[in-house]
CSV table of C-alpha atoms in Angstrom, one decimal:
chain,number,residue,atom,x,y,z
A,1,UNK,CA,-20.2,0.0,3.1
A,2,UNK,CA,-21.3,3.2,1.5
A,3,UNK,CA,-19.2,5.5,3.9
A,4,UNK,CA,-19.2,9.1,2.7
A,5,UNK,CA,-21.4,9.7,-0.4
A,6,UNK,CA,-21.2,12.9,-2.4
A,7,UNK,CA,-23.4,14.1,-5.3
A,8,UNK,CA,-23.1,15.2,-8.0
A,9,UNK,CA,-19.6,14.0,-9.4
A,10,UNK,CA,-19.5,16.8,-11.8
A,11,UNK,CA,-21.2,20.1,-12.3
A,12,UNK,CA,-21.0,23.2,-14.5
A,13,UNK,CA,-22.5,26.4,-13.5
A,14,UNK,CA,-22.8,29.7,-15.1
A,15,UNK,CA,-21.7,32.7,-12.9
A,16,UNK,CA,-24.5,33.9,-10.6
A,17,UNK,CA,-26.3,30.5,-10.5
A,18,UNK,CA,-26.8,28.4,-7.3
A,19,UNK,CA,-26.4,25.0,-6.1
A,20,UNK,CA,-26.1,22.5,-3.5
A,21,UNK,CA,-23.6,19.9,-3.0
A,22,UNK,CA,-24.8,16.8,-1.0
A,23,UNK,CA,-22.8,14.9,1.4
A,24,UNK,CA,-24.2,11.8,3.3
A,25,UNK,CA,-22.5,9.6,5.6
A,26,UNK,CA,-23.8,6.3,7.4
A,27,UNK,CA,-20.9,5.8,9.9
A,28,UNK,CA,-22.8,7.9,12.6
A,29,UNK,CA,-19.9,10.4,12.6
A,30,UNK,CA,-20.6,13.7,14.3
A,31,UNK,CA,-17.7,15.7,12.9
A,32,UNK,CA,-18.3,16.7,8.9
A,33,UNK,CA,-16.4,19.1,6.7
A,34,UNK,CA,-16.0,20.5,3.3
A,35,UNK,CA,-12.6,21.2,1.9
A,36,UNK,CA,-11.8,22.4,-1.6
A,37,UNK,CA,-8.8,21.3,-3.8
A,38,UNK,CA,-6.9,23.8,-6.2
A,39,UNK,CA,-4.0,23.2,-8.0
A,40,UNK,CA,-0.7,23.8,-6.0
A,41,UNK,CA,-2.7,24.2,-2.8
A,42,UNK,CA,-3.5,21.9,0.0
A,43,UNK,CA,-6.9,21.0,0.9
A,44,UNK,CA,-8.5,23.9,2.6
A,45,UNK,CA,-11.4,24.0,4.8
A,46,UNK,CA,-14.6,25.6,3.9
A,47,UNK,CA,-16.8,24.9,6.7
A,48,UNK,CA,-17.3,22.1,9.4
A,49,UNK,CA,-19.9,20.7,11.8
A,50,UNK,CA,-19.4,19.0,15.1
A,51,UNK,CA,-22.9,17.6,15.2
A,52,UNK,CA,-26.4,18.4,14.2
A,53,UNK,CA,-27.5,22.0,14.6
A,54,UNK,CA,-23.9,23.1,15.0
A,55,UNK,CA,-21.6,24.4,12.3
A,56,UNK,CA,-18.5,26.7,12.0
A,57,UNK,CA,-16.3,28.5,9.4
A,58,UNK,CA,-13.2,27.1,8.3
A,59,UNK,CA,-10.4,28.9,6.1
A,60,UNK,CA,-12.2,29.7,3.0
A,61,UNK,CA,-16.1,30.0,4.0
A,62,UNK,CA,-17.0,33.3,1.8
A,63,UNK,CA,-19.7,32.3,-0.7
A,64,UNK,CA,-20.6,29.3,0.8
A,65,UNK,CA,-23.4,28.2,3.2
A,66,UNK,CA,-24.1,25.0,5.1
A,67,UNK,CA,-26.4,23.7,7.6
A,68,UNK,CA,-26.4,20.4,9.6
A,69,UNK,CA,-30.2,19.3,10.4
A,70,UNK,CA,-29.3,15.5,10.6
A,71,UNK,CA,-26.1,13.7,11.8
A,72,UNK,CA,-25.8,12.1,8.3
A,73,UNK,CA,-26.2,14.9,5.8
A,74,UNK,CA,-24.1,18.1,5.2
A,75,UNK,CA,-24.8,20.0,2.4
A,76,UNK,CA,-22.8,22.8,0.9
A,77,UNK,CA,-24.7,25.8,-0.6
A,78,UNK,CA,-23.3,27.8,-3.3
A,79,UNK,CA,-25.5,31.0,-3.4
A,80,UNK,CA,-24.2,32.8,-6.3
A,81,UNK,CA,-21.3,31.0,-8.1
A,82,UNK,CA,-18.1,32.5,-9.1
A,83,UNK,CA,-15.4,31.5,-11.4
A,84,UNK,CA,-13.1,31.4,-8.4
A,85,UNK,CA,-15.1,28.6,-7.3
A,86,UNK,CA,-14.0,26.2,-10.0
A,87,UNK,CA,-12.7,23.7,-7.9
A,88,UNK,CA,-12.7,20.2,-6.5
A,89,UNK,CA,-15.0,19.6,-3.5
A,90,UNK,CA,-14.2,16.9,-1.0
A,91,UNK,CA,-16.8,16.2,2.2
A,92,UNK,CA,-14.9,14.3,5.0
A,93,UNK,CA,-16.1,12.9,8.1
A,94,UNK,CA,-14.8,11.6,11.3
A,95,UNK,CA,-15.8,10.3,15.1
A,96,UNK,CA,-16.1,13.0,17.5
A,97,UNK,CA,-12.8,13.5,19.6
A,98,UNK,CA,-11.8,13.8,15.7
A,99,UNK,CA,-8.4,14.7,16.1
A,100,UNK,CA,-7.3,11.2,16.9
A,101,UNK,CA,-9.9,9.6,14.2
A,102,UNK,CA,-9.0,9.6,10.7
A,103,UNK,CA,-11.1,11.6,8.4
A,104,UNK,CA,-13.1,9.7,5.7
A,105,UNK,CA,-13.5,11.2,2.3
A,106,UNK,CA,-16.2,11.2,-0.3
A,107,UNK,CA,-15.1,10.7,-3.9
A,108,UNK,CA,-15.2,14.4,-4.7
A,109,UNK,CA,-17.4,16.8,-6.9
A,110,UNK,CA,-15.6,18.6,-9.7
A,111,UNK,CA,-17.3,22.0,-10.2
A,112,UNK,CA,-16.6,24.5,-13.0
A,113,UNK,CA,-18.0,28.1,-13.2
A,114,UNK,CA,-18.0,29.6,-16.5
B,1,UNK,CA,-4.0,29.9,9.1
B,2,UNK,CA,-1.1,27.4,9.9
B,3,UNK,CA,1.8,26.6,7.6
B,4,UNK,CA,2.1,23.0,6.9
B,5,UNK,CA,4.7,22.1,4.6
B,6,UNK,CA,5.6,19.0,2.6
B,7,UNK,CA,8.8,18.0,0.7
B,8,UNK,CA,9.9,17.1,-2.0
B,9,UNK,CA,7.0,18.2,-4.1
B,10,UNK,CA,7.4,15.3,-6.3
B,11,UNK,CA,9.5,12.0,-6.5
B,12,UNK,CA,10.3,9.7,-8.8
B,13,UNK,CA,11.9,6.2,-7.8
B,14,UNK,CA,12.8,3.1,-9.5
B,15,UNK,CA,11.2,-0.1,-8.4
B,16,UNK,CA,12.5,-1.5,-5.2
B,17,UNK,CA,14.2,1.7,-4.2
B,18,UNK,CA,13.2,2.9,-0.4
B,19,UNK,CA,12.1,6.6,-0.1
B,20,UNK,CA,11.0,9.0,2.6
B,21,UNK,CA,9.5,12.4,2.6
B,22,UNK,CA,8.8,15.1,5.1
B,23,UNK,CA,5.9,17.0,6.7
B,24,UNK,CA,6.9,20.1,8.8
B,25,UNK,CA,4.2,21.8,11.1
B,26,UNK,CA,4.1,24.2,14.0
B,27,UNK,CA,5.9,22.7,16.9
B,28,UNK,CA,3.7,24.7,19.4
B,29,UNK,CA,0.0,23.5,20.4
B,30,UNK,CA,0.4,20.2,18.8
B,31,UNK,CA,-2.6,17.8,18.8
B,32,UNK,CA,-2.5,15.3,15.9
B,33,UNK,CA,-0.6,14.6,12.8
B,34,UNK,CA,-2.5,12.7,10.0
B,35,UNK,CA,-1.0,11.0,6.9
B,36,UNK,CA,-3.1,10.0,3.9
B,37,UNK,CA,-2.7,8.4,0.7
B,38,UNK,CA,-4.4,9.8,-2.3
B,39,UNK,CA,-4.4,7.7,-5.7
B,40,UNK,CA,-5.3,9.6,-8.6
B,41,UNK,CA,-9.3,9.5,-9.3
B,42,UNK,CA,-10.0,8.4,-5.8
B,43,UNK,CA,-10.4,10.1,-2.5
B,44,UNK,CA,-7.7,10.5,0.1
B,45,UNK,CA,-7.5,7.3,2.3
B,46,UNK,CA,-5.9,7.5,5.9
B,47,UNK,CA,-2.5,5.8,6.8
B,48,UNK,CA,-1.7,6.9,10.2
B,49,UNK,CA,-3.0,9.0,12.8
B,50,UNK,CA,-0.1,10.1,15.3
B,51,UNK,CA,-0.4,11.9,18.7
B,52,UNK,CA,2.6,11.4,20.8
B,53,UNK,CA,6.3,12.8,20.6
B,54,UNK,CA,8.2,9.8,19.2
B,55,UNK,CA,5.4,7.9,17.9
B,56,UNK,CA,6.3,5.2,15.2
B,57,UNK,CA,3.8,3.7,13.1
B,58,UNK,CA,3.8,1.0,10.5
B,59,UNK,CA,1.6,-0.5,7.9
B,60,UNK,CA,3.3,-3.2,5.9
B,61,UNK,CA,6.2,-1.4,4.0
B,62,UNK,CA,5.2,2.1,5.1
B,63,UNK,CA,6.0,3.6,8.3
B,64,UNK,CA,6.2,7.1,9.9
B,65,UNK,CA,7.7,9.0,12.7
B,66,UNK,CA,6.7,12.0,14.7
B,67,UNK,CA,8.8,14.8,16.3
B,68,UNK,CA,6.5,17.2,18.0
B,69,UNK,CA,9.1,19.1,19.6
B,70,UNK,CA,10.8,20.0,16.2
B,71,UNK,CA,7.5,19.8,14.2
B,72,UNK,CA,8.2,17.3,11.5
B,73,UNK,CA,7.1,13.9,10.6
B,74,UNK,CA,8.7,11.6,8.1
B,75,UNK,CA,7.0,8.9,5.9
B,76,UNK,CA,9.1,6.2,4.8
B,77,UNK,CA,8.3,3.6,2.0
B,78,UNK,CA,10.4,0.3,2.2
B,79,UNK,CA,10.9,-1.3,-1.3
B,80,UNK,CA,8.7,0.6,-3.3
B,81,UNK,CA,6.3,-1.0,-5.7
B,82,UNK,CA,4.3,0.5,-8.7
B,83,UNK,CA,1.0,0.5,-6.6
B,84,UNK,CA,2.8,2.8,-4.1
B,85,UNK,CA,2.4,5.6,-6.8
B,86,UNK,CA,0.1,8.1,-5.1
B,87,UNK,CA,0.1,11.8,-3.5
B,88,UNK,CA,0.8,11.4,0.3
B,89,UNK,CA,-0.8,14.3,2.4
B,90,UNK,CA,-0.2,15.2,5.9
B,91,UNK,CA,-2.5,17.1,8.1
B,92,UNK,CA,-2.0,19.0,11.5
B,93,UNK,CA,-4.5,19.4,14.0
B,94,UNK,CA,-3.6,22.0,16.8
B,95,UNK,CA,-5.1,21.8,20.3
B,96,UNK,CA,-7.5,24.4,19.9
B,97,UNK,CA,-10.4,24.8,17.4
B,98,UNK,CA,-11.5,21.8,15.0
B,99,UNK,CA,-9.8,22.6,11.9
B,100,UNK,CA,-7.1,20.4,10.0
B,101,UNK,CA,-4.4,21.9,8.1
B,102,UNK,CA,-3.3,20.2,4.9
B,103,UNK,CA,0.2,20.3,3.5
B,104,UNK,CA,0.0,20.2,-0.6
B,105,UNK,CA,1.3,16.6,-0.6
B,106,UNK,CA,4.3,14.8,-2.2
B,107,UNK,CA,3.4,13.1,-5.3
B,108,UNK,CA,5.3,9.6,-5.6
B,109,UNK,CA,5.7,7.9,-8.9
B,110,UNK,CA,7.6,4.4,-8.9
B,111,UNK,CA,8.7,3.3,-11.9
B,112,UNK,CA,8.8,-0.3,-12.8
């Protein structure tokens, strides 16, 4: 069972470069989300989606774009990377009515911006 | 932005000890409270989803209780084993919007 697949696992960018973090799930989950994990802080929501064609901002959306063209995929785009975006990024999905369904997490992407 | 607090931040216990830790969250507009276990170099995995005041959930030696009126949940581990070493996260969801708010976690180390 693949579950939630994130790529790449590691990435180093220079300031100003752009890149896309990929997230795919094979559980037919309507809800998908991106979090960042920074030392001393809880997981913070960047963007989320409740279905194909629907996205919304979370707690820390600045500097990131998302789109949801299919149920399976939810890519996260960094438009112009900044050192403040150095973090570990997690994609998570769950069934609709997601408050009572657990989140399923990918294995994370460790991003360093120099 | 909601405040979800977990205590203690870290905990070291001897193998066989029982332990517990706390998640505090807003007592108004409650919808759900999740507990996750996060092992080093892995991704968080769900332990419990709790929705009703007074809920008690159990999974093997791990159990959790929920008090939505006062805004806290306890996670208990009975007879801790080294394989229980992990960070335990709680996540709060209110009854508006689609956001989960995570605590910073309790890091548990069980010493053999």
